Amino acid sequence: MTDDEFQQLKETEKRHLQAKKRLQTTLDQLKQQEEVQGVVRRMTQGARRLLAETESLVDRLRGAVAEQEARFEVALDDEWEEDEGFREAEEALRDERAEQLVRRMKAEETESSTRPGAAPGADDLSASGAKEEAAEADEPHPEGPDKTIGRMGDLRADDAS
């Protein structure tokens, strides 16, 4: 083999090794790209799975909320009906008390009009004064007031008459 043939063989081998190295680099890049694409595919599938699971949970939650709202509305309707009955009874009681008050006021009015010397505006005052007098009449009088100015004998003499 001559030097020229050797140099030619060497150059050919060099090109062959460089081509092999480029192919190996390309192969490594393709493998890395395939791994990345695999990771992206798995992430995409995982995201889809999570999205489907989340939608399923949201649907279940919506169903549960709808059920709870329906129960709440039924309870409110029942409570409203009970409240309505209570309100009607309360209203009837209020009406009855108003009627009793009107009857009592009419009775007091007829009493005050039958009393001689009753002033037209004195009904309210006489009614409240009568109540105070009745309350004082129920309490027993002591021997005399706790504090007096003057003589006690004069006060007792007035009570005796």
Coordinates of C-alpha atoms in Angstrom, one line a residue, residues 72-84:
F72 CA -84.0 23.3 52.4
E73 CA -86.8 24.6 50.3
V74 CA -89.1 21.9 51.5
A75 CA -88.1 22.6 55.1
L76 CA -88.7 26.3 54.5
D77 CA -92.1 25.6 52.9
D78 CA -93.1 23.5 55.9
E79 CA -91.8 26.1 58.2
W80 CA -93.7 28.8 56.2
E81 CA -96.9 26.8 56.5
E82 CA -96.3 26.4 60.3
D83 CA -95.5 30.1 60.5
E84 CA -98.6 30.9 58.5

